[in-house]
Amino acid sequence: MTLAEMEIERYSRQLVMPEWSGAAQERLGEARVVVVGAGALGAPVCAYLAGAGVGWLEILDSDHVELSNLPRQPLFVEGDVGAAKAEVAAARLAAGNTGVRVEGRRVRVEEDNAAALVDGASVVVDCSDSFATRYAVNDACCARGVALVEAGVLGLDGLVLSVRPGETACYRCAFPVEPPPGSVPSCREAGVLGPVAGLVGSAQALEALKLLTGVGEPLLNRILQIHGRDMTQTIVSVRRRAGCPSCASRPAPTHAVV
Amino acid sequence: MNDAALDLRGVLCPLNWVRARLALERLEPGQSITLRLDPGEPLDSVPRSAREEGHAVSESGTSVTIVKR
């Protein structure tokens, strides 16, 4: 695959970066990324990945657009309230970049369907809003050997972790005990400020681009904590956990190593 | 001896350097490409960008030869 004239112009501001290359751009064009959740994290993730030229973007979300989504989900406008998020997001992103194959699927990712949904993806970006989904996505990516970008956001804080299953710490290695339902407030209960989700989602998009192209150093074995209150960041080192039920028994990685 | 040539007259910054970089990417280290550039900003910034990325650059009028690092 070589870049078409239109693509050279469209992606010129990233192609001109010393760290980037035509080969990196072509790798993006050949990638299939699955985004779990078209919410506050999913909005910037989808916008930047479609914008950057990821070849095939799949957006999974079973919810409908609500009025209370609008402050932090710039993919949606008032007229979308009540419509299926996956479909609205896909239509908007496809309109923004006709060179990207965008598919919106109205599906809730759960333990029993997660593995099939992530299978064959180049990278999965988890933008879900519940611990149950997050662990299910992590386990599915570990089982299928799919690289993953995890994140969470609450109030003024967020965190991001990238995972190469079988090689680096997975989400369950970092957080082995799933919080009992109700023990940690959800963003519905504790709230979240839009730009914080924007920061964290942008970091996730950048991580996905790094994993896909080999440019830069992803947050592997490192959790990035973003503290919106004072704009500081903390890096916490994590390690693979012997006996991790998600990733310890994983065979040699089958995903493409860039 | 040049291994490639690219006429970038009429191509604005930074697209001229983007095209030159893509062409350089297809060359082996030590191979060279000769560019034709417009005077002014292109002739000013394309050779500088090439040097910043570590390539050897020689200029002759509006002709710029880059040897891939």
mmCIF file of N, CA and C in Angstrom, chain A residues 36-41 61 63 69 72-73 85 108 126-134 151-154 184-188:
data_model
loop_
_atom_site.group_PDB
_atom_site.id
_atom_site.type_symbol
_atom_site.label_atom_id
_atom_site.label_comp_id
_atom_site.label_asym_id
_atom_site.label_seq_id
_atom_site.Cartn_x
_atom_site.Cartn_y
_atom_site.Cartn_z
ATOM 1 N N VAL A 36 -14.354 0.452 22.571
ATOM 2 C CA VAL A 36 -15.460 0.004 23.413
ATOM 3 C C VAL A 36 -16.023 1.223 24.150
ATOM 4 N N GLY A 37 -17.182 1.682 23.703
ATOM 5 C CA GLY A 37 -17.824 2.818 24.362
ATOM 6 C C GLY A 37 -17.654 4.104 23.579
ATOM 7 N N ALA A 38 -18.765 4.734 23.221
ATOM 8 C CA ALA A 38 -18.722 6.007 22.500
ATOM 9 C C ALA A 38 -19.171 7.120 23.434
ATOM 10 N N GLY A 39 -18.489 7.219 24.576
ATOM 11 C CA GLY A 39 -18.854 8.230 25.564
ATOM 12 C C GLY A 39 -17.803 9.309 25.679
ATOM 13 N N ALA A 40 -17.537 9.708 26.942
ATOM 14 C CA ALA A 40 -16.638 10.831 27.178
ATOM 15 C C ALA A 40 -15.211 10.522 26.754
ATOM 16 N N LEU A 41 -14.767 9.284 26.932
ATOM 17 C CA LEU A 41 -13.438 8.891 26.468
ATOM 18 C C LEU A 41 -13.488 8.520 24.990
ATOM 19 N N ASP A 61 -21.233 0.337 21.266
ATOM 20 C CA ASP A 61 -21.959 1.011 22.344
ATOM 21 C C ASP A 61 -23.435 0.678 22.217
ATOM 22 N N ASP A 63 -25.778 2.225 24.186
ATOM 23 C CA ASP A 63 -26.587 3.301 24.764
ATOM 24 C C ASP A 63 -27.116 4.265 23.712
ATOM 25 N N ASN A 69 -25.050 13.821 28.321
ATOM 26 C CA ASN A 69 -23.787 13.427 27.668
ATOM 27 C C ASN A 69 -23.101 14.629 27.010
ATOM 28 N N ARG A 72 -19.572 16.638 27.695
ATOM 29 C CA ARG A 72 -18.248 16.024 27.577
ATOM 30 C C ARG A 72 -18.124 15.082 26.380
ATOM 31 N N GLN A 73 -19.096 15.064 25.504
ATOM 32 C CA GLN A 73 -19.033 14.144 24.357
ATOM 33 C C GLN A 73 -19.252 14.916 23.064
ATOM 34 N N LYS A 85 -25.981 5.800 20.073
ATOM 35 C CA LYS A 85 -24.659 6.433 20.057
ATOM 36 C C LYS A 85 -23.744 5.837 19.003
ATOM 37 N N ARG A 108 -23.683 -4.231 23.839
ATOM 38 C CA ARG A 108 -23.066 -4.014 25.133
ATOM 39 C C ARG A 108 -22.004 -5.086 25.336
ATOM 40 N N ASP A 126 -10.301 0.716 25.310
ATOM 41 C CA ASP A 126 -11.423 0.545 26.228
ATOM 42 C C ASP A 126 -11.855 1.900 26.789
ATOM 43 N N CYS A 127 -13.005 2.349 26.343
ATOM 44 C CA CYS A 127 -13.560 3.633 26.781
ATOM 45 C C CYS A 127 -14.865 3.372 27.521
ATOM 46 N N SER A 128 -14.944 2.228 28.196
ATOM 47 C CA SER A 128 -16.182 1.854 28.861
ATOM 48 C C SER A 128 -16.288 2.560 30.213
ATOM 49 N N ASP A 129 -17.463 2.456 30.797
ATOM 50 C CA ASP A 129 -17.717 3.231 32.011
ATOM 51 C C ASP A 129 -18.046 2.346 33.211
ATOM 52 N N SER A 130 -17.675 1.063 33.143
ATOM 53 C CA SER A 130 -17.933 0.221 34.302
ATOM 54 C C SER A 130 -16.776 -0.749 34.515
ATOM 55 N N PHE A 131 -16.574 -1.120 35.769
ATOM 56 C CA PHE A 131 -15.490 -2.053 36.067
ATOM 57 C C PHE A 131 -15.760 -3.414 35.443
ATOM 58 N N ALA A 132 -17.009 -3.827 35.438
ATOM 59 C CA ALA A 132 -17.337 -5.149 34.884
ATOM 60 C C ALA A 132 -16.908 -5.225 33.426
ATOM 61 N N THR A 133 -17.233 -4.183 32.651
ATOM 62 C CA THR A 133 -16.849 -4.169 31.240
ATOM 63 C C THR A 133 -15.341 -4.121 31.097
ATOM 64 N N ARG A 134 -14.692 -3.287 31.931
ATOM 65 C CA ARG A 134 -13.240 -3.108 31.825
ATOM 66 C C ARG A 134 -12.515 -4.447 32.039
ATOM 67 N N ALA A 151 -8.352 2.735 30.276
ATOM 68 C CA ALA A 151 -8.391 4.048 30.919
ATOM 69 C C ALA A 151 -9.618 4.140 31.794
ATOM 70 N N GLY A 152 -9.575 5.063 32.707
ATOM 71 C CA GLY A 152 -10.728 5.365 33.533
ATOM 72 C C GLY A 152 -10.660 6.827 33.915
ATOM 73 N N VAL A 153 -11.802 7.398 34.190
ATOM 74 C CA VAL A 153 -11.835 8.811 34.550
ATOM 75 C C VAL A 153 -12.954 9.024 35.561
ATOM 76 N N LEU A 154 -12.674 9.867 36.535
ATOM 77 C CA LEU A 154 -13.675 10.149 37.564
ATOM 78 C C LEU A 154 -13.363 11.515 38.161
ATOM 79 N N VAL A 184 -17.196 1.582 44.420
ATOM 80 C CA VAL A 184 -16.568 2.756 43.827
ATOM 81 C C VAL A 184 -17.658 3.512 43.085
ATOM 82 N N PRO A 185 -17.783 4.801 43.338
ATOM 83 C CA PRO A 185 -18.847 5.540 42.655
ATOM 84 C C PRO A 185 -18.603 5.579 41.155
ATOM 85 N N SER A 186 -19.663 5.471 40.383
ATOM 86 C CA SER A 186 -19.533 5.580 38.937
ATOM 87 C C SER A 186 -19.531 7.056 38.572
ATOM 88 N N CYS A 187 -19.242 7.345 37.305
ATOM 89 C CA CYS A 187 -19.218 8.751 36.901
ATOM 90 C C CYS A 187 -20.623 9.328 36.938
ATOM 91 N N ARG A 188 -21.624 8.426 36.857
ATOM 92 C CA ARG A 188 -23.001 8.876 36.983
ATOM 93 C C ARG A 188 -23.249 9.436 38.392
#
